[in-house]
Short mmCIF file of C-alpha atoms and ligand atoms in Angstrom, two decimals:
data_model
loop_
_atom_site.label_atom_id
_atom_site.label_comp_id
_atom_site.label_asym_id
_atom_site.label_seq_id
_atom_site.Cartn_x
_atom_site.Cartn_y
_atom_site.Cartn_z
CA UNK A 1 -0.13 -0.07 -0.02
CA UNK A 2 2.66 2.40 1.10
CA UNK A 3 2.29 6.05 2.39
CA UNK A 4 0.31 8.57 0.75
CA UNK A 5 1.96 11.37 -1.13
CA UNK A 6 0.62 14.68 -1.09
CA UNK A 7 1.85 18.39 -0.33
CA UNK A 8 -0.04 19.09 3.17
CA UNK A 9 -0.12 22.85 2.74
CA UNK A 10 -2.30 22.16 -0.52
CA UNK A 11 -5.16 20.24 1.27
CA UNK A 12 -8.61 22.18 2.18
CA UNK A 13 -7.74 21.90 5.72
CA UNK A 14 -4.74 23.95 5.48
CA UNK A 15 -6.39 26.52 3.63
CA UNK A 16 -9.17 26.75 6.34
CA UNK A 17 -6.24 26.42 9.30
CA UNK A 18 -4.73 29.38 7.27
CA UNK A 19 -7.75 31.76 7.68
CA UNK A 20 -8.71 30.31 11.18
CA UNK A 21 -5.11 31.45 12.15
CA UNK A 22 -5.69 34.93 11.04
CA UNK A 23 -8.89 34.84 13.49
CA UNK A 24 -7.06 33.36 16.55
CA UNK A 25 -3.53 34.99 16.32
CA UNK A 26 -4.22 37.81 18.64
CA UNK A 27 -6.64 35.95 20.88
CA UNK A 28 -5.35 36.09 24.56
CA UNK A 29 -5.20 32.65 26.53
CA UNK A 30 -6.97 34.86 29.62
CA UNK A 31 -9.63 35.49 26.79
CA UNK A 32 -10.03 31.60 26.27
CA UNK A 33 -10.17 30.28 29.78
CA UNK A 34 -12.13 33.44 30.75
CA UNK A 35 -14.92 32.47 28.34
CA UNK A 36 -14.92 28.93 29.30
CA UNK A 37 -14.95 27.42 32.63
CA UNK A 38 -14.60 24.22 31.34
CA UNK A 39 -11.51 24.82 29.04
CA UNK A 40 -9.14 22.84 31.19
CA UNK A 41 -11.62 19.91 31.27
CA UNK A 42 -12.42 20.07 27.70
CA UNK A 43 -8.79 19.93 26.61
CA UNK A 44 -7.55 16.90 28.77
CA UNK A 45 -6.97 13.82 28.08
CA UNK A 46 -6.24 10.97 30.51
CA UNK A 47 -4.43 8.03 29.68
CA UNK A 48 -3.55 5.46 32.53
CA UNK A 49 -1.57 7.38 34.99
CA UNK A 50 -1.25 9.90 32.77
CA UNK A 51 -2.61 13.47 32.53
CA UNK A 52 -2.11 15.42 29.57
CA UNK A 53 -3.71 19.16 29.63
CA UNK A 54 -3.65 20.84 26.39
CA UNK A 55 -5.65 23.90 27.50
CA UNK A 56 -2.56 26.27 27.89
CA UNK A 57 -2.48 26.05 24.02
CA UNK A 58 -3.59 28.65 21.51
CA UNK A 59 -6.18 26.67 20.25
CA UNK A 60 -10.27 26.47 20.09
CA UNK A 61 -12.18 23.46 19.74
CA UNK A 62 -12.70 24.96 16.22
CA UNK A 63 -8.51 24.73 15.62
CA UNK A 64 -8.59 20.96 16.49
CA UNK A 65 -11.43 20.33 14.30
CA UNK A 66 -9.60 21.71 11.67
CA UNK A 67 -6.49 20.08 12.60
CA UNK A 68 -8.23 16.80 13.01
CA UNK A 69 -9.76 17.35 9.48
CA UNK A 70 -5.90 17.79 8.23
CA UNK A 71 -5.09 13.98 9.68
CA UNK A 72 -8.02 12.83 8.02
CA UNK A 73 -7.16 14.43 4.75
CA UNK A 74 -3.74 13.18 4.53
CA UNK A 75 -5.21 9.38 6.11
CA UNK A 76 -3.03 9.30 8.90
CA UNK A 77 -5.17 6.38 10.17
CA UNK A 78 -3.93 4.52 7.61
CA UNK A 79 -0.45 5.37 8.11
CA UNK A 80 -0.73 4.32 11.72
CA UNK A 81 -2.20 0.91 10.59
CA UNK A 82 0.97 0.62 7.95
CA UNK A 83 3.40 1.47 11.03
CA UNK A 84 2.37 -1.15 13.32
CA UNK A 85 1.71 -4.15 10.88
CA UNK A 86 5.57 -3.57 9.64
CA UNK A 87 4.86 -2.13 6.22
CA UNK A 88 8.21 -0.55 5.00
CA UNK A 89 7.39 2.83 5.71
CA UNK A 90 11.12 3.56 5.82
CA UNK A 91 10.77 3.81 2.19
CA UNK A 92 14.24 5.03 1.31
CA UNK A 93 16.22 2.49 3.21
CA UNK A 94 13.35 -0.54 2.27
CA UNK A 95 12.76 -1.18 5.96
CA UNK A 96 9.83 -1.60 8.34
CA UNK A 97 9.65 0.58 11.34
CA UNK A 98 8.81 -1.66 14.28
CA UNK A 99 10.11 -0.35 17.56
CA UNK A 100 6.47 -1.21 18.56
CA UNK A 101 6.75 -5.15 18.16
CA UNK A 102 9.99 -4.99 20.42
CA UNK A 103 7.22 -4.06 23.56
CA UNK A 104 4.28 -6.01 21.83
CA UNK A 105 2.21 -7.83 24.39
CA UNK A 106 -0.15 -9.52 22.49
CA UNK A 107 0.22 -12.87 20.62
CA UNK A 108 -0.54 -11.85 17.16
CA UNK A 109 1.81 -12.29 14.88
CA UNK A 110 4.08 -9.66 13.52
CA UNK A 111 5.71 -10.30 10.07
CA UNK A 112 8.32 -9.08 8.00
CA UNK A 113 9.52 -10.29 5.05
CA UNK A 114 7.36 -13.65 5.31
CA UNK A 115 8.67 -14.03 8.80
CA UNK A 116 6.88 -13.81 12.24
CA UNK A 117 9.41 -11.89 14.24
CA UNK A 118 7.89 -12.09 17.84
CA UNK A 119 9.71 -15.58 18.53
CA UNK A 120 12.67 -13.85 17.87
CA UNK A 121 12.04 -10.86 19.92
CA UNK A 122 11.28 -13.34 22.75
CA UNK A 123 13.98 -15.37 22.70
CA UNK A 124 16.33 -12.13 22.95
CA UNK A 125 14.55 -11.00 25.70
CA UNK A 126 15.01 -14.28 27.49
CA UNK A 127 18.73 -14.10 26.62
CA UNK A 128 19.07 -10.68 28.12
CA UNK A 129 17.13 -12.04 31.37
CA UNK A 130 19.27 -14.85 31.69
CA UNK A 131 22.20 -13.04 31.26
CA UNK A 132 21.41 -9.88 33.52
CA UNK A 133 20.48 -12.57 36.00
CA UNK A 134 23.70 -14.03 36.29
CA UNK A 135 25.53 -10.89 36.14
CA UNK A 136 23.41 -9.22 39.05
CA UNK A 137 23.40 -11.95 41.44
CA UNK A 138 27.21 -12.35 40.79
CA UNK A 139 27.38 -15.90 39.37
CA UNK A 140 28.86 -14.12 36.23
CA UNK A 141 32.52 -13.93 37.01
CA UNK A 142 35.60 -12.17 35.65
CA UNK A 143 38.61 -13.66 34.35
CA UNK A 144 39.96 -13.47 38.43
CA UNK A 145 36.76 -15.51 39.64
CA UNK A 146 35.54 -12.18 41.00
CA UNK A 147 32.09 -10.50 40.38
CA UNK A 148 31.05 -7.99 38.10
CA UNK A 149 30.72 -4.41 39.69
CA UNK A 150 30.54 -2.03 36.77
CA UNK A 151 28.66 -2.23 33.70
CA UNK A 152 30.12 0.19 30.75
CA UNK A 153 28.09 0.68 27.15
CA UNK A 154 30.06 1.75 24.50
CA UNK A 155 28.21 3.05 21.69
CA UNK A 156 27.13 6.85 20.63
CA UNK A 157 23.48 8.22 19.10
CA UNK A 158 20.84 5.91 19.49
CA UNK A 159 22.99 2.97 20.77
CA UNK A 160 23.84 5.51 24.07
CA UNK A 161 21.46 8.34 24.42
CA UNK A 162 18.19 6.00 24.90
CA UNK A 163 19.87 3.74 27.83
CA UNK A 164 22.15 6.61 29.14
CA UNK A 165 18.58 8.60 29.31
CA UNK A 166 16.68 5.54 31.13
CA UNK A 167 19.50 4.23 33.38
CA UNK A 168 19.22 8.24 34.75
CA UNK A 169 15.84 8.51 35.22
CA UNK A 170 15.21 5.15 37.06
CA UNK A 171 18.26 5.42 39.27
CA UNK A 172 15.72 5.09 41.72
CA UNK A 173 15.09 1.39 41.16
CA UNK A 174 18.97 0.78 40.32
CA UNK A 175 20.79 -2.21 41.79
CA UNK A 176 24.54 -2.09 43.10
CA UNK A 177 25.87 -2.15 39.27
CA UNK A 178 27.66 0.96 38.75
CA UNK A 179 26.58 1.72 34.88
CA UNK A 180 28.88 4.04 32.45
CA UNK A 181 28.28 5.36 29.13
CA UNK A 182 31.25 6.03 26.75
CA UNK A 183 30.38 7.39 23.43
CA UNK A 184 32.44 10.45 21.93
CA UNK A 185 35.54 9.64 20.38
CA UNK A 186 37.11 12.14 22.72
CA UNK A 187 39.80 10.02 24.06
CA UNK A 188 39.61 12.09 27.16
CA UNK A 189 36.36 11.04 27.62
CA UNK A 190 36.84 7.58 26.90
CA UNK A 191 40.13 8.05 29.47
CA UNK A 192 38.23 9.46 32.44
CA UNK A 193 35.69 6.59 32.74
CA UNK A 194 38.78 3.88 32.26
CA UNK A 195 40.33 5.53 35.27
CA UNK A 196 37.22 4.41 37.34
CA UNK A 197 37.32 1.08 36.00
CA UNK A 198 39.00 -2.34 37.51
CA UNK A 199 39.39 -4.53 34.52
CA UNK A 200 38.61 -7.72 36.57
CA UNK A 201 35.18 -6.55 37.70
CA UNK A 202 34.13 -4.76 34.62
CA UNK A 203 31.75 -5.84 31.66
CA UNK A 204 31.73 -3.86 28.52
CA UNK A 205 29.23 -3.63 26.20
CA UNK A 206 29.50 -2.99 22.59
CA UNK A 207 26.56 -1.49 21.13
CA UNK A 208 26.44 -0.71 17.47
CA UNK A 209 23.56 -1.84 14.86
CA UNK A 210 25.88 -1.47 12.01
CA UNK A 211 29.46 -2.32 14.12
CA UNK A 212 30.84 0.08 11.42
CA UNK A 213 30.45 3.40 13.69
CA UNK A 214 34.10 5.29 14.04
CA UNK A 215 32.97 6.77 17.66
CA UNK A 216 32.02 2.88 18.83
CA UNK A 217 34.66 0.96 17.07
CA UNK A 218 37.73 3.24 17.86
CA UNK A 219 36.39 3.53 21.81
CA UNK A 220 36.24 -0.53 21.92
CA UNK A 221 39.45 -1.18 20.46
CA UNK A 222 41.01 1.44 23.15
CA UNK A 223 39.04 -0.55 25.49
CA UNK A 224 40.16 -4.09 24.54
CA UNK A 225 43.75 -2.89 24.51
CA UNK A 226 43.38 -1.26 27.87
CA UNK A 227 41.90 -4.57 29.31
CA UNK A 228 44.68 -6.63 27.57
CA UNK A 229 47.23 -5.25 28.98
CA UNK A 230 46.19 -6.88 32.30
CA UNK A 231 43.72 -9.93 30.96
CA UNK A 232 44.77 -12.54 28.06
CA UNK A 233 42.37 -12.57 25.00
CA UNK A 234 40.98 -15.82 26.20
CA UNK A 235 39.82 -13.48 28.69
CA UNK A 236 37.60 -11.33 26.42
CA UNK A 237 34.29 -13.65 26.87
CA UNK A 238 34.04 -13.03 30.32
CA UNK A 239 34.23 -9.22 29.86
CA UNK A 240 32.87 -8.36 26.60
CA UNK A 241 29.43 -8.49 24.96
CA UNK A 242 28.16 -7.06 21.63
CA UNK A 243 24.47 -5.68 20.33
CA UNK A 244 24.70 -5.21 16.68
CA UNK A 245 23.15 -6.62 13.65
CA UNK A 246 26.40 -7.00 11.94
CA UNK A 247 27.50 -10.31 13.47
CA UNK A 248 30.61 -10.85 11.46
CA UNK A 249 32.24 -7.81 12.37
CA UNK A 250 31.25 -8.80 15.94
CA UNK A 251 32.87 -11.97 15.48
CA UNK A 252 36.44 -10.19 13.91
CA UNK A 253 36.50 -8.10 16.61
CA UNK A 254 36.91 -10.69 18.83
CA UNK A 255 33.57 -11.37 20.56
CA UNK A 256 32.02 -14.88 20.80
CA UNK A 257 29.10 -16.12 19.30
CA UNK A 258 27.41 -16.51 22.75
CA UNK A 259 28.18 -12.81 23.73
CA UNK A 260 26.27 -11.53 20.82
CA UNK A 261 22.51 -9.76 21.39
CA UNK A 262 20.81 -9.44 17.99
CA UNK A 263 19.34 -6.56 16.33
CA UNK A 264 17.09 -5.91 13.56
CA UNK A 265 17.17 -3.63 10.60
CA UNK A 266 13.50 -2.94 11.03
CA UNK A 267 14.43 -1.01 14.21
CA UNK A 268 16.00 2.41 14.17
CA UNK A 269 18.85 3.09 16.19
CA UNK A 270 17.38 6.11 18.16
CA UNK A 271 14.10 3.79 18.58
CA UNK A 272 16.09 0.90 19.95
CA UNK A 273 16.43 1.08 23.84
CA UNK A 274 13.53 -1.54 23.75
CA UNK A 275 15.49 -4.29 22.10
CA UNK A 276 18.76 -5.80 23.59
CA UNK A 277 20.38 -2.38 22.95
CA UNK A 278 18.54 -1.31 26.29
CA UNK A 279 20.86 -4.59 27.82
CA UNK A 280 22.61 -1.75 30.20
CA UNK A 281 18.87 -0.76 31.54
CA UNK A 282 18.24 -3.97 31.89
CA UNK A 283 21.23 -4.61 33.94
CA UNK A 284 21.05 -1.66 36.08
CA UNK A 285 17.48 -2.13 37.32
CA UNK A 286 16.79 -5.93 36.64
CA UNK A 287 14.82 -7.73 34.16
CA UNK A 288 11.39 -7.38 35.77
CA UNK A 289 11.77 -3.31 35.66
CA UNK A 290 12.84 -3.67 32.00
CA UNK A 291 9.80 -5.64 31.20
CA UNK A 292 7.37 -2.74 33.00
CA UNK A 293 9.14 -0.14 30.68
CA UNK A 294 8.00 -2.42 27.29
CA UNK A 295 4.55 -2.75 29.14
CA UNK A 296 3.94 1.17 29.68
CA UNK A 297 5.36 1.58 26.31
CA UNK A 298 2.79 -1.12 24.86
CA UNK A 299 -0.21 0.89 26.41
CA UNK A 300 0.65 4.02 24.87
CA UNK A 301 1.01 1.99 21.74
CA UNK A 302 -2.50 0.74 22.10
CA UNK A 303 -3.92 4.26 23.14
CA UNK A 304 -2.47 5.54 20.04
CA UNK A 305 -3.25 3.08 17.55
CA UNK A 306 -6.88 2.17 18.74
CA UNK A 307 -8.22 5.51 20.03
CA UNK A 308 -10.19 8.29 18.02
CA UNK A 309 -8.01 11.21 17.37
CA UNK A 310 -10.04 13.79 19.27
CA UNK A 311 -9.05 11.71 22.53
CA UNK A 312 -5.87 10.61 21.16
CA UNK A 313 -2.75 12.31 23.15
CA UNK A 314 0.29 11.81 20.51
CA UNK A 315 -2.13 12.79 17.93
CA UNK A 316 -3.52 15.98 19.41
CA UNK A 317 0.18 16.89 20.57
CA UNK A 318 1.68 16.29 17.16
CA UNK A 319 -1.09 18.43 15.55
CA UNK A 320 -0.85 21.36 18.03
CA UNK A 321 2.77 21.23 17.10
CA UNK A 322 2.05 21.26 13.39
CA UNK A 323 -0.13 24.30 14.29
CA UNK A 324 2.42 26.41 16.25
CA UNK A 325 5.32 25.41 13.44
CA UNK A 326 3.44 25.74 10.46
CA UNK A 327 1.01 28.86 10.95
CA UNK A 328 2.54 30.78 14.27
CA UNK A 329 6.25 30.18 12.55
CA UNK A 330 7.96 28.51 15.91
CA UNK A 331 10.96 27.12 15.31
CA UNK A 332 11.84 25.12 18.78
CA UNK A 333 10.00 23.56 21.71
CA UNK A 334 11.37 23.32 25.55
CA UNK A 335 10.71 20.19 27.09
CA UNK A 336 10.79 20.78 31.06
CA UNK A 337 10.51 17.71 33.28
CA UNK A 338 9.76 18.94 36.93
CA UNK A 339 12.21 16.10 38.05
CA UNK A 340 16.10 15.56 38.24
CA UNK A 341 15.71 12.03 37.16
CA UNK A 342 14.96 13.37 33.99
CA UNK A 343 17.75 15.35 33.17
CA UNK A 344 18.57 13.57 29.92
CA UNK A 345 15.07 13.42 28.40
CA UNK A 346 15.72 16.13 26.24
CA UNK A 347 19.19 15.38 24.66
CA UNK A 348 17.70 11.93 23.94
CA UNK A 349 14.76 13.61 22.59
CA UNK A 350 16.79 15.95 20.68
CA UNK A 351 18.24 13.02 18.58
CA UNK A 352 14.80 11.20 18.22
CA UNK A 353 12.89 14.43 16.87
CA UNK A 354 15.67 16.05 15.33
CA UNK A 355 17.48 13.01 13.34
CA UNK A 356 13.85 12.01 12.53
CA UNK A 357 12.04 14.86 11.29
CA UNK A 358 15.14 17.48 10.53
CA UNK A 359 14.27 16.51 6.68
CA UNK A 360 13.61 19.02 3.74
CA UNK A 361 12.98 16.64 0.50
CA UNK A 362 9.30 15.25 0.37
CA UNK A 363 7.93 11.57 -0.01
CA UNK A 364 7.77 12.65 -3.69
CA UNK A 365 11.41 13.44 -4.04
CA UNK A 366 10.94 17.28 -4.11
CA UNK A 367 12.16 20.08 -2.14
CA UNK A 368 9.72 21.16 0.77
CA UNK A 369 8.67 24.91 1.14
CA UNK A 370 7.01 24.44 4.44
CA UNK A 371 8.67 24.02 7.78
CA UNK A 372 9.43 20.54 8.99
CA UNK A 373 11.14 19.36 12.42
CA UNK A 374 11.75 21.56 15.00
CA UNK A 375 14.58 22.58 17.27
CA UNK A 376 14.43 20.38 20.52
CA UNK A 377 15.89 21.82 23.70
CA UNK A 378 15.11 21.79 27.46
CA UNK A 379 16.34 21.24 30.88
CA UNK A 380 14.67 20.08 33.91
CA UNK A 381 12.60 22.44 36.71
CA UNK A 382 13.06 24.56 38.52
CA UNK A 383 17.03 24.57 37.26
CA UNK A 384 15.65 26.17 33.82
CA UNK A 385 13.56 28.95 35.75
CA UNK A 386 17.19 30.32 36.99
CA UNK A 387 18.75 29.84 33.77
CA UNK A 388 16.40 30.62 30.55
CA UNK A 389 12.81 30.94 30.97
CA UNK A 390 13.45 34.84 31.25
CA UNK A 391 13.23 34.45 27.27
CA UNK A 392 9.98 32.16 27.55
CA UNK A 393 8.16 34.75 29.62
CA UNK A 394 9.67 38.35 28.35
CA UNK A 395 11.67 37.36 25.04
CA UNK A 396 10.61 38.05 21.58
CA UNK A 397 10.03 34.29 20.50
CA UNK A 398 7.14 32.19 20.82
CA UNK A 399 8.24 28.59 22.48
CA UNK A 400 5.67 25.81 22.95
CA UNK A 401 6.69 24.27 26.47
CA UNK A 402 6.18 20.53 27.73
CA UNK A 403 5.88 20.70 31.32
CA UNK A 404 5.92 17.07 32.80
CA UNK A 405 5.30 16.61 36.51
CA UNK A 406 4.52 14.20 38.77
CA UNK A 407 2.18 13.69 41.29
CA UNK A 408 3.98 11.88 43.85
CA UNK A 409 7.91 11.88 44.37
CA UNK A 410 9.96 8.67 44.67
CA UNK A 411 12.12 9.74 48.16
CA UNK A 412 8.77 11.63 49.92
CA UNK A 413 10.53 14.42 50.55
CA UNK A 414 6.68 16.07 50.67
CA UNK A 415 8.14 19.84 51.50
CA UNK A 416 10.29 19.59 48.23
CA UNK A 417 7.83 18.21 46.41
CA UNK A 418 4.89 20.68 47.28
CA UNK A 419 7.36 23.71 46.54
CA UNK A 420 8.55 21.78 43.01
CA UNK A 421 4.90 21.41 41.94
CA UNK A 422 4.11 24.69 42.96
CA UNK A 423 6.77 26.17 40.98
CA UNK A 424 5.83 23.51 37.96
CA UNK A 425 2.31 24.96 38.11
CA UNK A 426 3.39 28.83 38.68
CA UNK A 427 5.42 28.91 35.33
CA UNK A 428 2.49 27.37 33.46
CA UNK A 429 0.05 30.07 34.70
CA UNK A 430 2.71 32.84 34.30
CA UNK A 431 3.36 31.88 30.91
CA UNK A 432 -0.50 31.78 29.91
CA UNK A 433 -1.70 34.44 31.99
CA UNK A 434 1.12 37.29 31.94
CA UNK A 435 0.66 40.30 34.04
CA UNK A 436 -0.73 43.59 32.36
CA UNK A 437 0.69 47.24 33.04
CA UNK A 438 -2.42 47.97 35.21
CA UNK A 439 -1.21 44.50 37.48
CA UNK A 440 2.36 45.66 37.11
CA UNK A 441 1.22 49.31 38.15
CA UNK A 442 -0.68 47.87 41.12
CA UNK A 443 2.40 45.70 42.11
CA UNK A 444 4.90 48.42 42.18
CA UNK A 445 2.41 50.54 44.28
CA UNK A 446 2.13 47.81 47.08
CA UNK A 447 5.91 47.43 46.89
CA UNK A 448 6.02 51.27 47.83
CA UNK A 449 8.38 51.92 44.63
CA UNK A 450 7.03 55.45 44.06
CA UNK A 451 9.64 57.36 42.67
CA UNK A 452 10.63 54.71 40.05
CA UNK A 453 7.43 53.49 39.07
CA UNK A 454 7.18 54.71 35.57
CA UNK A 455 10.34 54.12 34.54
CA UNK A 456 10.21 50.56 35.96
CA UNK A 457 6.53 49.69 34.52
CA UNK A 458 7.09 48.67 31.18
CA UNK A 459 9.99 46.20 32.54
CA UNK A 460 7.39 44.63 34.93
CA UNK A 461 4.79 43.75 31.87
CA UNK A 462 4.01 39.96 31.08
CA UNK A 463 2.59 39.38 27.85
CA UNK A 464 1.50 36.17 28.51
CA UNK A 465 -0.16 34.13 25.66
CA UNK A 466 2.85 31.50 25.64
CA UNK A 467 1.77 27.90 25.34
CA UNK A 468 2.24 25.25 27.09
CA UNK A 469 1.26 21.55 27.84
CA UNK A 470 0.88 20.19 30.93
CA UNK A 471 1.66 16.23 31.36
CA UNK A 472 1.09 15.30 34.86
CA UNK A 473 1.85 11.68 35.94
CA UNK A 474 1.08 9.81 38.81
CA UNK A 475 4.63 8.69 39.45
CA UNK A 476 7.95 7.98 38.00
CA UNK A 477 8.31 4.23 37.56
CA UNK A 478 9.90 2.17 34.76
CA UNK A 479 6.24 1.60 33.28
CA UNK A 480 5.40 5.54 32.70
CA UNK A 481 8.78 6.24 31.70
CA UNK A 482 7.85 3.53 28.94
CA UNK A 483 4.51 5.26 28.56
CA UNK A 484 6.05 8.43 28.41
CA UNK A 485 9.05 7.90 25.78
CA UNK A 486 6.28 6.03 23.51
CA UNK A 487 4.14 9.13 23.33
CA UNK A 488 6.84 11.16 21.98
CA UNK A 489 7.58 8.31 19.52
CA UNK A 490 4.29 8.63 18.22
CA UNK A 491 4.54 12.07 18.35
CA UNK A 492 7.38 12.23 15.69
CA UNK A 493 5.98 9.66 13.51
CA UNK A 494 2.60 11.77 13.29
CA UNK A 495 4.38 14.87 12.28
CA UNK A 496 6.67 13.02 9.73
CA UNK A 497 3.57 11.57 8.17
CA UNK A 498 1.49 15.06 7.97
CA UNK A 499 4.81 16.96 6.56
CA UNK A 500 4.80 14.24 4.12
CA UNK A 501 8.55 13.35 4.86
CA UNK A 502 10.23 10.32 5.65
CA UNK A 503 11.11 10.05 9.58
CA UNK A 504 13.28 6.87 9.66
CA UNK A 505 16.42 7.13 7.68
CA UNK A 506 19.37 9.86 8.53
CA UNK A 507 21.03 10.61 5.63
CA UNK A 508 21.82 14.25 6.88
CA UNK A 509 24.73 12.49 9.31
CA UNK A 510 26.54 11.06 6.51
CA UNK A 511 28.41 13.91 4.38
CA UNK A 512 30.13 14.94 7.60
CA UNK A 513 31.00 11.13 8.61
CA UNK A 514 32.53 10.80 4.95
CA UNK A 515 34.53 14.02 5.17
CA UNK A 516 36.25 13.17 8.47
CA UNK A 517 37.24 10.08 7.04
CA UNK A 518 38.70 12.00 4.51
CA UNK A 519 40.27 14.64 6.93
CA UNK A 520 41.47 12.27 8.95
CA UNK A 521 45.34 11.19 8.75
CA UNK A 522 46.41 8.55 10.78
CA UNK A 523 48.85 8.69 13.75
O1 F6P B 1 25.09 8.90 12.96
C1 F6P B 1 23.75 8.85 13.41
C2 F6P B 1 23.66 7.50 13.56
O2 F6P B 1 23.86 6.46 12.29
C3 F6P B 1 22.65 7.21 14.63
O3 F6P B 1 21.52 7.33 13.70
C4 F6P B 1 22.59 5.90 15.42
O4 F6P B 1 21.70 5.74 16.28
C5 F6P B 1 24.08 6.11 15.49
O5 F6P B 1 24.82 6.56 14.30
C6 F6P B 1 24.89 4.67 15.64
O6 F6P B 1 24.59 4.06 14.97
P1 F6P B 1 25.30 2.67 15.39
O7 F6P B 1 24.55 1.68 16.48
O8 F6P B 1 25.02 1.82 13.93
O9 F6P B 1 26.79 2.39 15.96
#
């Protein structure tokens, strides 16, 4: 069947949205809330432990109706079915896009090139489970018969960012193993990590889908040399495992067949943390927690696949994103989790979103003349408030924000959590409502600031009308984290479909790699 081809800007809905934009552009969120006491409920969607509140976005029911018309006009539903059923929607690489199969909890076959892929997924999960149990329990011994204490993931991009982000996010659930991530080809980075390690008690996981990536192979080679300063070649099997699709290259590197965990070309690197690429996650938090991560993602998958668009959180959020990008001409989106555990969420999403939708040629092979993928950035609240929030509140740019908060903290310090969440809500309210000149005037008077009042007044005004989405989650658990990541994955998919681009290749990273090979002079 394949994905439909069109120019989204030529659809009827796009034209309606263009007209609608001129009507709504100057309407203030305060006015929208003032006119509708049920606005929050009207624009909120619950999924499991999640409440998505879209009400502080510059939308009306009419906006959403036109946006949903757009998704129907481009036949989003058929595209979703093609995505889940394993059609080769990564056309430029002739691959299916099946990270959803990795967390599939149903028994229904998923077929790629005539083969049901579920058995090999289950086999790999079973291998991950038994391997991680051996290492965590101390039954897996190093070359001097000592237990493993440290795990090092050697990989870059999708073979690093997802596992690193999740291990950090789920630190609360972590066992005694220390985890490290070596990614950059910067030898100082590698050296600083090696300094902390004892070769006798360290397990290295080389993660590379292709096993050709310069950074990963250089780091793995340096680390192997370091290991062999004290150990023998025959000890490698006790300390090195690999995750890859390229079995020959892994074996040539010296890793035995038993120590290879498979990857498949129907999983994109940036969507692969659910596969054996997530072995470091599995080792850090145990298989049971890893499994719950998959279950959470599956719940979001089912919500996305089966819920009408009007109630579908990833669809609504994608459409609102398109509304800002293509009508308000915004260029960036900020991700603001109010928990320090999610400090690596923004860098992870940068790759997931920008490598997927940073494209300027459509599915017809034509250069496009409308905006696609956004610049993603962010940090944790409240740190962000003391760093860059000034620009969101009073700068000249419109930056839609995702505020991600949790009802419960993990360690249970209620006073801290109450203060954290007060800040969370305060920011979204301040952005939406702002402060008028009259309100600012009154405040200055109350403060007794009469002398300077007129001079200061313009600087004390907040325009407001700055959009945000609030994602309120019961608690940061492996399951809820899985659900959150899957939400963003599906948002990427929907936006790519509507922009008529191919989201699952990444040819844009190649030119720089080729030139670096040419520029590099062997030392
Ligand atoms: O350079 C980009 C990229 O191809 C990413 O898409 C991928 O996640 C990363 O490199 C690492 O690739 P590999 O897992 O094959 O080493």
